[in-house]
Coordinates of C-alpha atoms in Angstrom, one line a residue:
X185 CA 16.0 -34.9 -29.5
X186 CA 15.8 -36.1 -26.2
X187 CA 14.1 -34.3 -23.5
X188 CA 15.0 -33.2 -20.6
X189 CA 13.7 -34.1 -17.0
X190 CA 14.4 -30.5 -16.0
X191 CA 12.7 -27.3 -17.5
X192 CA 15.0 -26.3 -20.6
X193 CA 17.1 -22.8 -20.9
X194 CA 18.4 -20.5 -23.1
X195 CA 21.1 -22.5 -23.1
X196 CA 20.1 -26.1 -24.1
X197 CA 18.8 -24.0 -27.3
X198 CA 21.5 -22.5 -27.9
X199 CA 23.7 -25.5 -27.9
X200 CA 20.6 -27.6 -30.0
X201 CA 20.8 -25.2 -32.5
X202 CA 24.5 -24.5 -32.5
X203 CA 24.2 -20.7 -31.8
X204 CA 25.2 -18.2 -29.0
X205 CA 22.7 -17.6 -26.3
X206 CA 22.2 -14.2 -27.6
X207 CA 21.2 -15.0 -31.2
X208 CA 19.1 -16.9 -29.1
X209 CA 17.1 -13.9 -27.5
X210 CA 17.4 -11.9 -30.8
X211 CA 15.2 -15.0 -32.2
X212 CA 12.7 -15.5 -29.4
X213 CA 12.8 -11.9 -28.9
X214 CA 11.5 -11.7 -33.0
X215 CA 14.5 -8.8 -33.5
X216 CA 16.9 -11.6 -35.3
X217 CA 16.0 -9.6 -38.8
X218 CA 19.1 -8.1 -39.9
X219 CA 21.1 -9.7 -36.9
X220 CA 21.4 -13.2 -37.9
X221 CA 20.2 -15.2 -41.1
X222 CA 16.9 -16.8 -41.3
X223 CA 18.5 -20.2 -41.8
X224 CA 20.1 -19.6 -38.5
X225 CA 16.3 -17.6 -37.0
X226 CA 14.2 -21.3 -38.4
X227 CA 16.9 -23.6 -36.4
X228 CA 16.9 -21.8 -33.1
X229 CA 12.8 -22.1 -33.0
X230 CA 13.1 -25.7 -34.5
X231 CA 15.5 -26.1 -31.4
X232 CA 13.0 -24.4 -29.0
X233 CA 9.8 -26.6 -30.3
X234 CA 11.8 -29.8 -29.8
X235 CA 12.9 -29.0 -26.3
X236 CA 9.7 -27.3 -25.5
X237 CA 11.1 -23.8 -24.5
X238 CA 9.5 -21.4 -22.8
X239 CA 10.9 -18.0 -22.2
X240 CA 10.9 -17.2 -18.2
X241 CA 8.2 -13.9 -19.4
X242 CA 8.6 -12.6 -15.8
X243 CA 12.2 -12.3 -15.7
X244 CA 12.9 -11.0 -19.3
X245 CA 10.4 -8.2 -18.0
X246 CA 11.9 -7.4 -15.0
X247 CA 15.1 -6.8 -17.2
X248 CA 13.6 -4.9 -19.8
X249 CA 11.7 -2.8 -16.9
X250 CA 8.2 -3.7 -18.2
X251 CA 5.8 -5.9 -15.9
X252 CA 2.8 -5.1 -18.0
X253 CA 1.8 -4.0 -14.6
X254 CA 0.0 -0.8 -13.5
X255 CA -0.4 0.7 -10.4
X256 CA -4.3 2.7 -9.5
X257 CA -3.4 5.2 -6.8
X258 CA -6.8 6.3 -5.3
X259 CA -8.1 7.7 -2.0
X260 CA -9.5 5.1 0.9
X261 CA -11.9 2.6 -0.4
X262 CA -15.2 4.5 1.7
X263 CA -17.4 4.6 -1.5
X264 CA -18.2 2.7 -4.2
X265 CA -17.2 5.3 -7.1
X266 CA -13.8 4.5 -6.8
X267 CA -14.4 0.6 -6.6
X268 CA -16.1 1.1 -10.4
X269 CA -12.8 3.2 -11.7
X270 CA -11.1 0.3 -11.1
X271 CA -13.3 -2.3 -12.9
X272 CA -13.3 -0.1 -15.7
X273 CA -9.3 0.5 -16.0
X274 CA -8.7 -3.4 -15.6
X275 CA -11.6 -4.8 -17.9
X276 CA -9.2 -2.1 -20.2
X277 CA -6.2 -3.7 -19.2
X278 CA -7.0 -6.9 -19.2
X279 CA -7.9 -7.0 -23.1
X280 CA -4.0 -4.7 -23.4
X281 CA -3.0 -8.2 -21.6
X282 CA -2.0 -5.8 -18.8
X283 CA -2.8 -6.0 -14.4
X284 CA -3.9 -3.7 -12.5
X285 CA -2.9 -3.2 -9.0
X286 CA -5.1 -1.1 -6.3
X287 CA -3.5 1.2 -4.1
X288 CA -6.2 2.7 -1.5
X289 CA -4.7 5.6 1.0
X290 CA -5.6 5.2 4.5
X291 CA -8.3 7.4 5.1
X292 CA -8.7 9.1 1.7
X293 CA -5.3 11.3 2.9
X294 CA -1.7 10.8 2.9
X295 CA 0.5 8.7 2.2
X296 CA 0.5 4.7 2.9
X297 CA 3.3 2.3 3.5
X298 CA 4.7 2.1 -0.2
X299 CA 3.6 -1.3 -2.3
X300 CA 6.5 -1.8 -4.2
X301 CA 10.1 -1.7 -3.1
X302 CA 11.2 0.5 -6.4
X303 CA 7.7 1.3 -8.1
X304 CA 9.6 2.0 -11.4
X305 CA 11.1 -1.3 -11.3
X306 CA 8.1 -3.0 -10.5
X307 CA 5.6 -0.9 -12.8
X308 CA 5.2 -0.1 -16.1
X309 CA 3.0 3.1 -15.4
X310 CA 0.6 5.1 -12.8
X311 CA -3.2 6.1 -13.0
X312 CA -4.2 8.4 -10.2
X313 CA -6.7 10.3 -8.6
X314 CA -5.8 13.8 -8.1
X315 CA -7.3 13.1 -4.2
X316 CA -4.9 10.7 -3.5
X317 CA -1.9 13.1 -4.4
X318 CA 0.2 12.7 -1.3
X319 CA 0.3 8.9 -1.6
X320 CA 1.4 9.3 -5.5
X321 CA 4.1 11.6 -4.2
X322 CA 4.7 8.7 -1.1
X323 CA 5.5 5.8 -3.8
X324 CA 7.4 8.3 -6.3
X325 CA 4.6 7.4 -8.7
X326 CA 5.2 10.7 -10.6
X327 CA 8.5 10.0 -11.6
X328 CA 6.4 7.3 -14.4
X329 CA 4.5 7.2 -17.0
X330 CA 1.5 9.3 -15.0
X331 CA -2.4 9.3 -15.8
X332 CA -4.3 11.9 -13.3
X333 CA -7.8 11.6 -12.8
X334 CA -10.0 14.9 -12.0
X335 CA -6.9 16.5 -12.2
X336 CA -6.6 20.5 -13.7
X337 CA -5.1 19.7 -17.3
X338 CA -3.1 23.5 -16.5
X339 CA -1.0 21.4 -13.6
X340 CA -1.2 17.6 -13.9
X341 CA 1.9 16.0 -12.2
X342 CA 0.7 13.7 -15.9
X343 CA 1.6 13.1 -18.8
X344 CA -2.1 13.1 -19.4
X345 CA -5.1 13.6 -17.9
X346 CA -8.9 12.3 -17.7
X347 CA -11.7 14.3 -16.2
X348 CA -15.7 13.8 -15.7
X349 CA -17.8 17.3 -17.0
X350 CA -18.2 18.1 -13.6
X351 CA -18.4 22.0 -14.8
X352 CA -21.1 20.6 -17.0
X353 CA -22.7 18.5 -13.7
X354 CA -22.7 21.5 -11.5
X355 CA -24.2 23.7 -14.6
X356 CA -27.3 21.2 -14.5
X357 CA -27.4 20.9 -10.7
X358 CA -27.9 24.7 -10.3
X359 CA -29.9 24.9 -13.6
X360 CA -32.3 22.4 -12.5
X361 CA -32.7 24.6 -9.0
X362 CA -32.8 28.3 -10.7
X363 CA -35.9 26.5 -12.7
X364 CA -37.3 24.8 -10.0
X365 CA -37.6 28.8 -8.0
X366 CA -34.8 28.6 -5.5
X367 CA -32.2 31.4 -4.5
X368 CA -31.2 30.8 -1.7
X369 CA -28.7 28.1 -1.5
X370 CA -26.5 25.8 0.5
X371 CA -23.6 24.7 -0.7
X372 CA -22.3 21.7 1.2
X373 CA -18.6 21.2 -0.2
X374 CA -16.3 18.8 0.6
X375 CA -13.4 19.0 2.9
X376 CA -10.7 17.7 1.0
X377 CA -8.2 19.9 -0.9
X378 CA -8.8 18.7 -5.0
X379 CA -9.5 19.9 -7.7
X380 CA -12.9 18.1 -8.9
X381 CA -14.1 20.1 -5.3
X382 CA -12.3 23.5 -6.5
X383 CA -14.1 22.8 -9.8
X384 CA -18.0 22.9 -8.5
X385 CA -17.3 25.6 -5.9
X386 CA -16.5 27.9 -8.8
X387 CA -18.5 27.2 -10.9
X388 CA -21.9 26.9 -8.4
X389 CA -20.8 30.5 -7.2
X390 CA -20.3 32.1 -10.7
X391 CA -23.7 30.5 -11.9
X392 CA -25.6 31.8 -9.2
X393 CA -23.7 35.4 -8.8
X394 CA -25.3 35.2 -12.6
X395 CA -28.7 35.5 -11.5
X396 CA -30.0 39.0 -9.7
X397 CA -31.5 38.3 -6.2
X398 CA -29.4 35.0 -5.2
X399 CA -27.4 33.8 -2.7
X400 CA -25.1 31.3 -2.0
X401 CA -23.6 29.9 1.8
X402 CA -21.2 27.7 1.9
X403 CA -20.5 24.5 4.8
X404 CA -17.4 22.3 4.6
X405 CA -17.6 18.9 5.6
X406 CA -15.6 16.0 5.5
X407 CA -16.9 12.9 3.2
X408 CA -18.5 10.9 5.9
X409 CA -22.4 11.0 7.1
X410 CA -21.6 11.7 10.3
X411 CA -19.1 14.8 9.4
X412 CA -22.2 15.8 6.5
X413 CA -25.1 15.4 9.2
X414 CA -23.0 18.2 12.1
X415 CA -22.0 20.7 9.1
X416 CA -25.7 20.9 7.9
X417 CA -27.4 21.3 11.6
X418 CA -24.7 23.9 12.0
X419 CA -25.5 25.7 9.4
X420 CA -29.3 25.8 8.9
X421 CA -29.3 26.7 13.0
X422 CA -27.1 29.6 12.1
X423 CA -28.8 33.5 12.3
X424 CA -29.8 34.7 8.8
X425 CA -32.6 33.1 6.0
X426 CA -32.6 29.5 5.5
X427 CA -31.7 27.9 2.6
X428 CA -34.3 26.1 0.3
X429 CA -32.2 23.7 -1.3
X430 CA -28.7 22.5 -0.3
X431 CA -26.2 21.5 -2.8
X432 CA -23.8 18.5 -1.9
X433 CA -20.6 17.8 -3.6
X434 CA -21.7 14.2 -2.8
X435 CA -24.0 11.4 -2.0
X436 CA -22.3 10.8 1.2
X437 CA -22.9 14.1 2.3
X438 CA -26.5 14.6 1.0
X439 CA -26.9 11.4 2.9
X440 CA -25.6 13.2 6.1
X441 CA -28.0 16.3 5.4
X442 CA -30.9 14.2 5.0
X443 CA -29.8 13.0 8.4
X444 CA -29.9 16.4 10.0
X445 CA -32.7 18.0 8.6
X446 CA -35.2 15.0 9.8
X447 CA -33.3 15.9 13.4
X448 CA -34.3 19.7 12.9
X449 CA -37.8 18.6 12.1
X450 CA -37.7 20.0 8.7
X451 CA -38.9 17.5 4.7
X452 CA -37.5 16.7 2.0
X453 CA -38.1 18.4 -0.5
X454 CA -41.2 20.2 1.3
X455 CA -39.3 22.5 3.3
X456 CA -35.6 22.0 1.7
X457 CA -34.4 20.2 -1.7
X458 CA -31.6 18.3 -1.5
X459 CA -29.6 17.3 -4.6
X460 CA -26.0 15.3 -4.8
X461 CA -23.3 14.0 -7.3
X462 CA -21.7 10.8 -7.6
X463 CA -25.2 8.5 -7.8
X464 CA -24.2 6.4 -5.7
X465 CA -25.8 2.9 -4.7
X466 CA -27.0 5.2 -2.1
X467 CA -28.7 7.6 -3.9
X468 CA -31.9 5.2 -4.4
X469 CA -31.6 3.8 -1.3
X470 CA -32.5 7.1 1.2
X471 CA -35.6 8.2 1.2
X472 CA -37.3 10.3 -0.7
X473 CA -34.6 9.7 -3.3
X474 CA -31.8 11.6 -4.7
X475 CA -31.4 14.7 -7.4
X476 CA -27.8 14.0 -8.3
X477 CA -25.0 14.1 -11.3
X478 CA -24.6 10.8 -12.4
X479 CA -20.8 10.3 -13.2
X480 CA -20.1 6.8 -14.6
X481 CA -17.1 5.5 -13.0
X482 CA -16.1 2.3 -14.8
X483 CA -16.0 4.6 -18.0
X484 CA -13.8 6.8 -16.2
X485 CA -11.4 4.3 -14.9
X486 CA -11.6 3.0 -18.8
X487 CA -10.8 6.3 -20.0
X488 CA -7.8 6.5 -17.6
X489 CA -6.4 3.2 -18.7
X490 CA -6.8 4.1 -22.3
X491 CA -4.9 7.0 -21.5
X492 CA -2.1 5.2 -20.1
X493 CA -1.8 2.6 -22.8
X494 CA -1.5 5.5 -25.6
X495 CA 1.3 7.1 -23.3
X496 CA 3.1 3.9 -23.0
X497 CA 2.9 3.6 -26.6
X498 CA 3.7 7.2 -27.1
X499 CA 0.6 8.3 -29.3
X500 CA -1.8 11.5 -28.2
X501 CA -4.9 10.2 -25.7
X502 CA -7.7 11.0 -26.6
X503 CA -9.2 14.4 -25.7
X504 CA -12.5 15.5 -24.2
X505 CA -14.0 15.5 -20.7
X506 CA -16.7 12.5 -19.6
X507 CA -20.3 13.6 -20.5
X508 CA -22.0 13.2 -16.8
X509 CA -25.8 13.3 -16.5
X510 CA -28.2 15.4 -13.9
X511 CA -30.6 12.8 -12.6
X512 CA -34.1 14.4 -11.5
X513 CA -35.3 12.6 -8.3
X514 CA -37.9 13.8 -5.2
X515 CA -35.5 15.1 -3.4
X516 CA -36.0 18.7 -5.5
X517 CA -39.4 20.5 -6.1
X518 CA -40.0 24.3 -5.9
X519 CA -39.5 26.0 -2.6
X520 CA -42.2 26.4 -0.2
X521 CA -44.1 30.1 -0.9
X522 CA -42.8 32.9 2.0

């Protein structure tokens, strides 16, 4: 059978096999059983092989509404954490024949320009951080199969939620500081409306309230080094007893606290201890190295993608939060005796 110089089409296959284009679609889409005979199916397959026919998968996927593409919606990539989430999600996606498009909101707040004219026809599903919920709503991503990261399981927009065990992380921080003898704590809180930061505040307050003689004060700051520096300096120069430890919601906040403490002539950990959350590369770049809660960003992304695949396939996603671990370094020590 002579091959055409142009790319063969399903019409060419139909003509060569003596069947309709509908029959070709059924056979090559492996949906022919019970609809065409085995003999006809083999004739179609033979004609396709002889012609060198390859289906236009992109066009077929668009017609079916399945592009095997997932959107990962995150805050602006101002830290390496969400880059790790992307790496983990993309790894699992690739193993399952999917691609991941990364969609960061500018400055981590509010929506950016919709990357798709119609997300519903361009995507199979969405994985989104609760910190980027505004952007998610703006692109109507909440109308697609959706998995939420760091989100309240009881009030999530998504079909599934995947969380790190941040409650246990704060428990570990609190027990570490209380064990060292700290009773006056400054909570340097991320000034970001997000479930994960609400959990940190609630757990810290509850843990400290259970121990007589403790006191916690809260200072809020945007997740930036300069913002943390300003908030820490203001908190430590305010009237009242000076805290002996600062619990930071994020390693970047801790780096800003370091700068404020040095500006005030205070030494870490001799005068004041500092803890963080994330265990970014920054945690071991600052001096002294930071005691912080290690969050496995890549594993977080992997779990998010596995959960979305389960949703797409009608399976129940794996339950249970991802464990976290306190890494004790040189930024914490017993408080100096009064």
